[in-house]
Amino acid sequence: MSVHEATLQSLFGRMFEELSANYGGVMISIGHRLGLYRLMAEAGPLGCEAIAERSGCATRYIQEWLASQVAGGCVAYDPEGGTCRLTPEQAAIFADPSSSTYLAPAWQCVAALWAGEERTLEAFRTGRGVAWGEQDKRMICGSAAFYRNGYAASLVQDWLPALSGVVERLEEGCHVADIGCGHGHSTLLMAEAFPDSRFIGIDADLGSIAVARQLVEERGLAERVSFVARDARELPAQSYDLICFFDCLHDMGFPVETALAARRALRLGGSVLLVEPYARDRLEDNVGAVARTFYAASTAVCCAHAISEAGSHVLGAQAGFSALRGVLEEAGFGSVSIALETPFNLVIEARA
């Protein structure tokens, strides 16, 4: 095989950008965990010595870290004044936890992937699964923080209104189950928006439920919101008007049985809200940065967990609507449709 030199150099250039991004991700994580972005966003233009003094960090490390941030376009630099600052756009990505584009915690997930590399290599060689609870602790914390802002920006404002009559039922007062709730951010967002409804968050991970219970107490919602550690297939019959699955059904080794339990747990006229990572049905249509990120996470986390359950399916995070609809229809749902599409999510409504 002969090598086409121009093609080789183009690919080499792109891969060096990937290498740069990996190195840069470590620097972003350091800036996030040390609170450097938040400090800079609040203080305005500062020199490296002032940043070091205010952060309690060593000046020479701050100097080199700032250089990496300027080189990567993460921090703005004024060569005349010798100061650095965050632009409003940079602050929205690195320093504002309320921003829908806040990405700083996402690098905790990347760190967790590297930390679990040996475990993933073993899984490849043996075919065994890796449960969510076996992942580095930064995976759950990083995922919860990363998804929280996307839910805050879209769940109440866009996703729920896209369903048939669901907002009206929530406003009147109904019962909602949030399956695979993790730290409970999605549950609490709905509870705060609909004070006449009651909510239960369900997750198999004890550590996540402990965090969720702490958050519900802090927000004073314990009278209407509860969190339990339970298998999602053990839902009480005819108990809920809305059952939600946020980015979790594809992790389950028994998605049909779980969906069947959800159908039986719905009250008359109830709905299932299924939010999954955006994907088309064919591999050749899932190309680009978003799909690549989801496929990578799916390899080491989502598929690995489903395999650990030794169930009937390993859907993966890029299952696509056809596969998801097949699961829901096999569980007995007569109406399954896409309520909304975004660059990151498929929002699906299922009714019995």
Short mmCIF file of N, CA and C in Angstrom, two decimals, residues 170-251:
data_model
loop_
_atom_site.label_atom_id
_atom_site.label_comp_id
_atom_site.label_asym_id
_atom_site.label_seq_id
_atom_site.Cartn_x
_atom_site.Cartn_y
_atom_site.Cartn_z
N LEU A 170 -48.99 17.88 35.38
CA LEU A 170 -48.03 18.27 36.40
C LEU A 170 -48.51 19.50 37.16
N GLU A 171 -49.10 20.43 36.46
CA GLU A 171 -49.60 21.63 37.11
C GLU A 171 -50.79 21.33 38.01
N GLU A 172 -51.62 20.38 37.61
CA GLU A 172 -52.77 19.99 38.43
C GLU A 172 -52.36 19.20 39.66
N GLY A 173 -51.25 18.46 39.51
CA GLY A 173 -50.77 17.62 40.61
C GLY A 173 -50.82 16.15 40.23
N CYS A 174 -49.66 15.53 40.07
CA CYS A 174 -49.62 14.11 39.71
C CYS A 174 -48.38 13.47 40.34
N HIS A 175 -48.23 12.18 40.08
CA HIS A 175 -47.12 11.42 40.64
C HIS A 175 -46.13 11.07 39.53
N VAL A 176 -44.84 11.33 39.82
CA VAL A 176 -43.79 11.17 38.82
C VAL A 176 -42.67 10.30 39.38
N ALA A 177 -42.20 9.37 38.55
CA ALA A 177 -41.02 8.57 38.89
C ALA A 177 -39.90 8.91 37.92
N ASP A 178 -38.72 9.17 38.47
CA ASP A 178 -37.52 9.48 37.68
C ASP A 178 -36.57 8.30 37.83
N ILE A 179 -36.52 7.46 36.79
CA ILE A 179 -35.72 6.23 36.85
C ILE A 179 -34.28 6.53 36.47
N GLY A 180 -33.33 5.94 37.21
CA GLY A 180 -31.92 6.21 36.95
C GLY A 180 -31.58 7.66 37.26
N CYS A 181 -32.07 8.15 38.38
CA CYS A 181 -32.03 9.58 38.70
C CYS A 181 -30.64 10.09 39.05
N GLY A 182 -29.70 9.19 39.37
CA GLY A 182 -28.37 9.64 39.76
C GLY A 182 -28.41 10.53 40.98
N HIS A 183 -27.82 11.71 40.88
CA HIS A 183 -27.80 12.66 41.99
C HIS A 183 -29.11 13.41 42.14
N GLY A 184 -30.07 13.15 41.28
CA GLY A 184 -31.40 13.71 41.45
C GLY A 184 -31.63 15.09 40.88
N HIS A 185 -30.71 15.58 40.04
CA HIS A 185 -30.87 16.93 39.51
C HIS A 185 -32.13 17.07 38.67
N SER A 186 -32.41 16.08 37.83
CA SER A 186 -33.62 16.14 36.98
C SER A 186 -34.88 16.08 37.84
N THR A 187 -34.88 15.24 38.85
CA THR A 187 -36.03 15.12 39.75
C THR A 187 -36.33 16.45 40.44
N LEU A 188 -35.29 17.08 40.95
CA LEU A 188 -35.46 18.32 41.69
C LEU A 188 -35.88 19.48 40.79
N LEU A 189 -35.37 19.49 39.56
CA LEU A 189 -35.80 20.53 38.62
C LEU A 189 -37.31 20.46 38.38
N MET A 190 -37.83 19.26 38.19
CA MET A 190 -39.27 19.11 37.96
C MET A 190 -40.05 19.46 39.22
N ALA A 191 -39.54 19.04 40.37
CA ALA A 191 -40.25 19.32 41.63
C ALA A 191 -40.34 20.81 41.90
N GLU A 192 -39.29 21.54 41.61
CA GLU A 192 -39.30 22.98 41.83
C GLU A 192 -40.25 23.69 40.87
N ALA A 193 -40.39 23.14 39.66
CA ALA A 193 -41.25 23.77 38.66
C ALA A 193 -42.73 23.46 38.86
N PHE A 194 -43.02 22.31 39.50
CA PHE A 194 -44.42 21.88 39.63
C PHE A 194 -44.71 21.54 41.10
N PRO A 195 -45.02 22.54 41.90
CA PRO A 195 -45.15 22.36 43.36
C PRO A 195 -46.36 21.54 43.79
N ASP A 196 -47.31 21.26 42.90
CA ASP A 196 -48.47 20.47 43.28
C ASP A 196 -48.31 18.98 42.95
N SER A 197 -47.17 18.60 42.41
CA SER A 197 -46.92 17.20 42.07
C SER A 197 -45.92 16.58 43.05
N ARG A 198 -45.89 15.26 43.07
CA ARG A 198 -45.00 14.52 43.95
C ARG A 198 -44.05 13.68 43.09
N PHE A 199 -42.83 13.51 43.59
CA PHE A 199 -41.78 12.91 42.78
C PHE A 199 -41.00 11.87 43.59
N ILE A 200 -40.58 10.82 42.89
CA ILE A 200 -39.68 9.84 43.48
C ILE A 200 -38.56 9.58 42.48
N GLY A 201 -37.33 9.65 42.97
CA GLY A 201 -36.16 9.33 42.16
C GLY A 201 -35.67 7.94 42.52
N ILE A 202 -35.40 7.13 41.52
CA ILE A 202 -35.01 5.73 41.72
C ILE A 202 -33.69 5.46 41.02
N ASP A 203 -32.73 4.89 41.75
CA ASP A 203 -31.44 4.54 41.16
C ASP A 203 -30.87 3.36 41.93
N ALA A 204 -30.11 2.53 41.22
CA ALA A 204 -29.53 1.35 41.86
C ALA A 204 -28.26 1.68 42.63
N ASP A 205 -27.67 2.87 42.38
CA ASP A 205 -26.40 3.22 43.00
C ASP A 205 -26.63 3.89 44.34
N LEU A 206 -26.19 3.25 45.41
CA LEU A 206 -26.42 3.76 46.76
C LEU A 206 -25.75 5.10 47.00
N GLY A 207 -24.54 5.28 46.45
CA GLY A 207 -23.82 6.53 46.63
C GLY A 207 -24.56 7.70 46.00
N SER A 208 -25.12 7.48 44.81
CA SER A 208 -25.86 8.54 44.14
C SER A 208 -27.12 8.90 44.91
N ILE A 209 -27.80 7.90 45.42
CA ILE A 209 -29.02 8.16 46.20
C ILE A 209 -28.69 8.94 47.47
N ALA A 210 -27.57 8.66 48.08
CA ALA A 210 -27.16 9.40 49.28
C ALA A 210 -26.97 10.88 48.95
N VAL A 211 -26.33 11.17 47.82
CA VAL A 211 -26.14 12.56 47.40
C VAL A 211 -27.49 13.22 47.12
N ALA A 212 -28.37 12.50 46.42
CA ALA A 212 -29.69 13.04 46.09
C ALA A 212 -30.49 13.36 47.34
N ARG A 213 -30.42 12.50 48.34
CA ARG A 213 -31.15 12.76 49.59
C ARG A 213 -30.61 13.99 50.31
N GLN A 214 -29.31 14.20 50.22
CA GLN A 214 -28.73 15.40 50.82
C GLN A 214 -29.21 16.65 50.09
N LEU A 215 -29.27 16.59 48.76
CA LEU A 215 -29.71 17.74 47.98
C LEU A 215 -31.17 18.08 48.24
N VAL A 216 -32.01 17.07 48.37
CA VAL A 216 -33.43 17.35 48.58
C VAL A 216 -33.66 18.00 49.95
N GLU A 217 -32.87 17.62 50.94
CA GLU A 217 -32.98 18.26 52.25
C GLU A 217 -32.51 19.71 52.18
N GLU A 218 -31.42 19.94 51.45
CA GLU A 218 -30.89 21.30 51.33
C GLU A 218 -31.90 22.23 50.65
N ARG A 219 -32.69 21.70 49.73
CA ARG A 219 -33.64 22.54 48.99
C ARG A 219 -35.02 22.57 49.63
N GLY A 220 -35.19 21.86 50.73
CA GLY A 220 -36.45 21.92 51.45
C GLY A 220 -37.61 21.29 50.71
N LEU A 221 -37.36 20.22 49.97
CA LEU A 221 -38.40 19.59 49.16
C LEU A 221 -38.75 18.17 49.64
N ALA A 222 -38.30 17.83 50.83
CA ALA A 222 -38.46 16.45 51.30
C ALA A 222 -39.91 16.02 51.45
N GLU A 223 -40.83 16.96 51.60
CA GLU A 223 -42.24 16.58 51.74
C GLU A 223 -42.83 16.08 50.43
N ARG A 224 -42.26 16.49 49.30
CA ARG A 224 -42.82 16.10 48.01
C ARG A 224 -41.88 15.24 47.17
N VAL A 225 -40.63 15.11 47.61
CA VAL A 225 -39.63 14.39 46.82
C VAL A 225 -38.94 13.36 47.70
N SER A 226 -38.83 12.14 47.19
CA SER A 226 -38.09 11.10 47.90
C SER A 226 -37.16 10.40 46.92
N PHE A 227 -36.12 9.77 47.45
CA PHE A 227 -35.17 9.03 46.63
C PHE A 227 -34.96 7.65 47.25
N VAL A 228 -35.01 6.63 46.41
CA VAL A 228 -34.84 5.26 46.90
C VAL A 228 -33.86 4.50 46.00
N ALA A 229 -33.12 3.61 46.62
CA ALA A 229 -32.25 2.70 45.88
C ALA A 229 -33.04 1.44 45.58
N ARG A 230 -33.29 1.21 44.28
CA ARG A 230 -34.17 0.11 43.91
C ARG A 230 -33.90 -0.29 42.46
N ASP A 231 -34.11 -1.55 42.15
CA ASP A 231 -34.07 -2.02 40.78
C ASP A 231 -35.25 -1.41 40.02
N ALA A 232 -35.00 -0.86 38.86
CA ALA A 232 -36.05 -0.18 38.10
C ALA A 232 -37.14 -1.13 37.63
N ARG A 233 -36.91 -2.43 37.70
CA ARG A 233 -37.93 -3.40 37.29
C ARG A 233 -38.93 -3.68 38.41
N GLU A 234 -38.74 -3.04 39.56
CA GLU A 234 -39.60 -3.30 40.72
C GLU A 234 -40.51 -2.11 41.03
N LEU A 235 -41.16 -1.59 40.01
CA LEU A 235 -42.07 -0.46 40.20
C LEU A 235 -43.46 -0.95 40.58
N PRO A 236 -44.11 -0.30 41.53
CA PRO A 236 -45.48 -0.69 41.90
C PRO A 236 -46.46 -0.39 40.77
N ALA A 237 -47.43 -1.26 40.56
CA ALA A 237 -48.37 -1.13 39.45
C ALA A 237 -49.27 0.09 39.60
N GLN A 238 -49.56 0.72 38.47
CA GLN A 238 -50.52 1.83 38.38
C GLN A 238 -50.29 2.89 39.45
N SER A 239 -49.07 3.36 39.53
CA SER A 239 -48.71 4.30 40.59
C SER A 239 -48.33 5.69 40.09
N TYR A 240 -48.00 5.82 38.80
CA TYR A 240 -47.42 7.08 38.33
C TYR A 240 -48.13 7.58 37.07
N ASP A 241 -48.17 8.91 36.96
CA ASP A 241 -48.73 9.56 35.78
C ASP A 241 -47.65 9.84 34.74
N LEU A 242 -46.42 9.97 35.19
CA LEU A 242 -45.29 10.21 34.30
C LEU A 242 -44.09 9.44 34.83
N ILE A 243 -43.43 8.71 33.95
CA ILE A 243 -42.20 8.00 34.30
C ILE A 243 -41.11 8.46 33.35
N CYS A 244 -40.00 8.92 33.92
CA CYS A 244 -38.92 9.51 33.12
C CYS A 244 -37.67 8.63 33.15
N PHE A 245 -37.02 8.56 32.01
CA PHE A 245 -35.71 7.93 31.88
C PHE A 245 -34.79 8.96 31.21
N PHE A 246 -33.86 9.51 31.97
CA PHE A 246 -32.96 10.50 31.41
C PHE A 246 -31.58 9.89 31.19
N ASP A 247 -31.25 9.65 29.93
CA ASP A 247 -29.92 9.16 29.55
C ASP A 247 -29.52 7.92 30.35
N CYS A 248 -30.42 6.98 30.51
CA CYS A 248 -30.08 5.81 31.31
C CYS A 248 -30.59 4.48 30.75
N LEU A 249 -31.65 4.48 29.94
CA LEU A 249 -32.19 3.20 29.49
C LEU A 249 -31.16 2.40 28.70
N HIS A 250 -30.33 3.11 27.93
CA HIS A 250 -29.33 2.40 27.11
C HIS A 250 -28.24 1.75 27.97
N ASP A 251 -28.14 2.13 29.25
CA ASP A 251 -27.16 1.51 30.15
C ASP A 251 -27.65 0.16 30.70
#
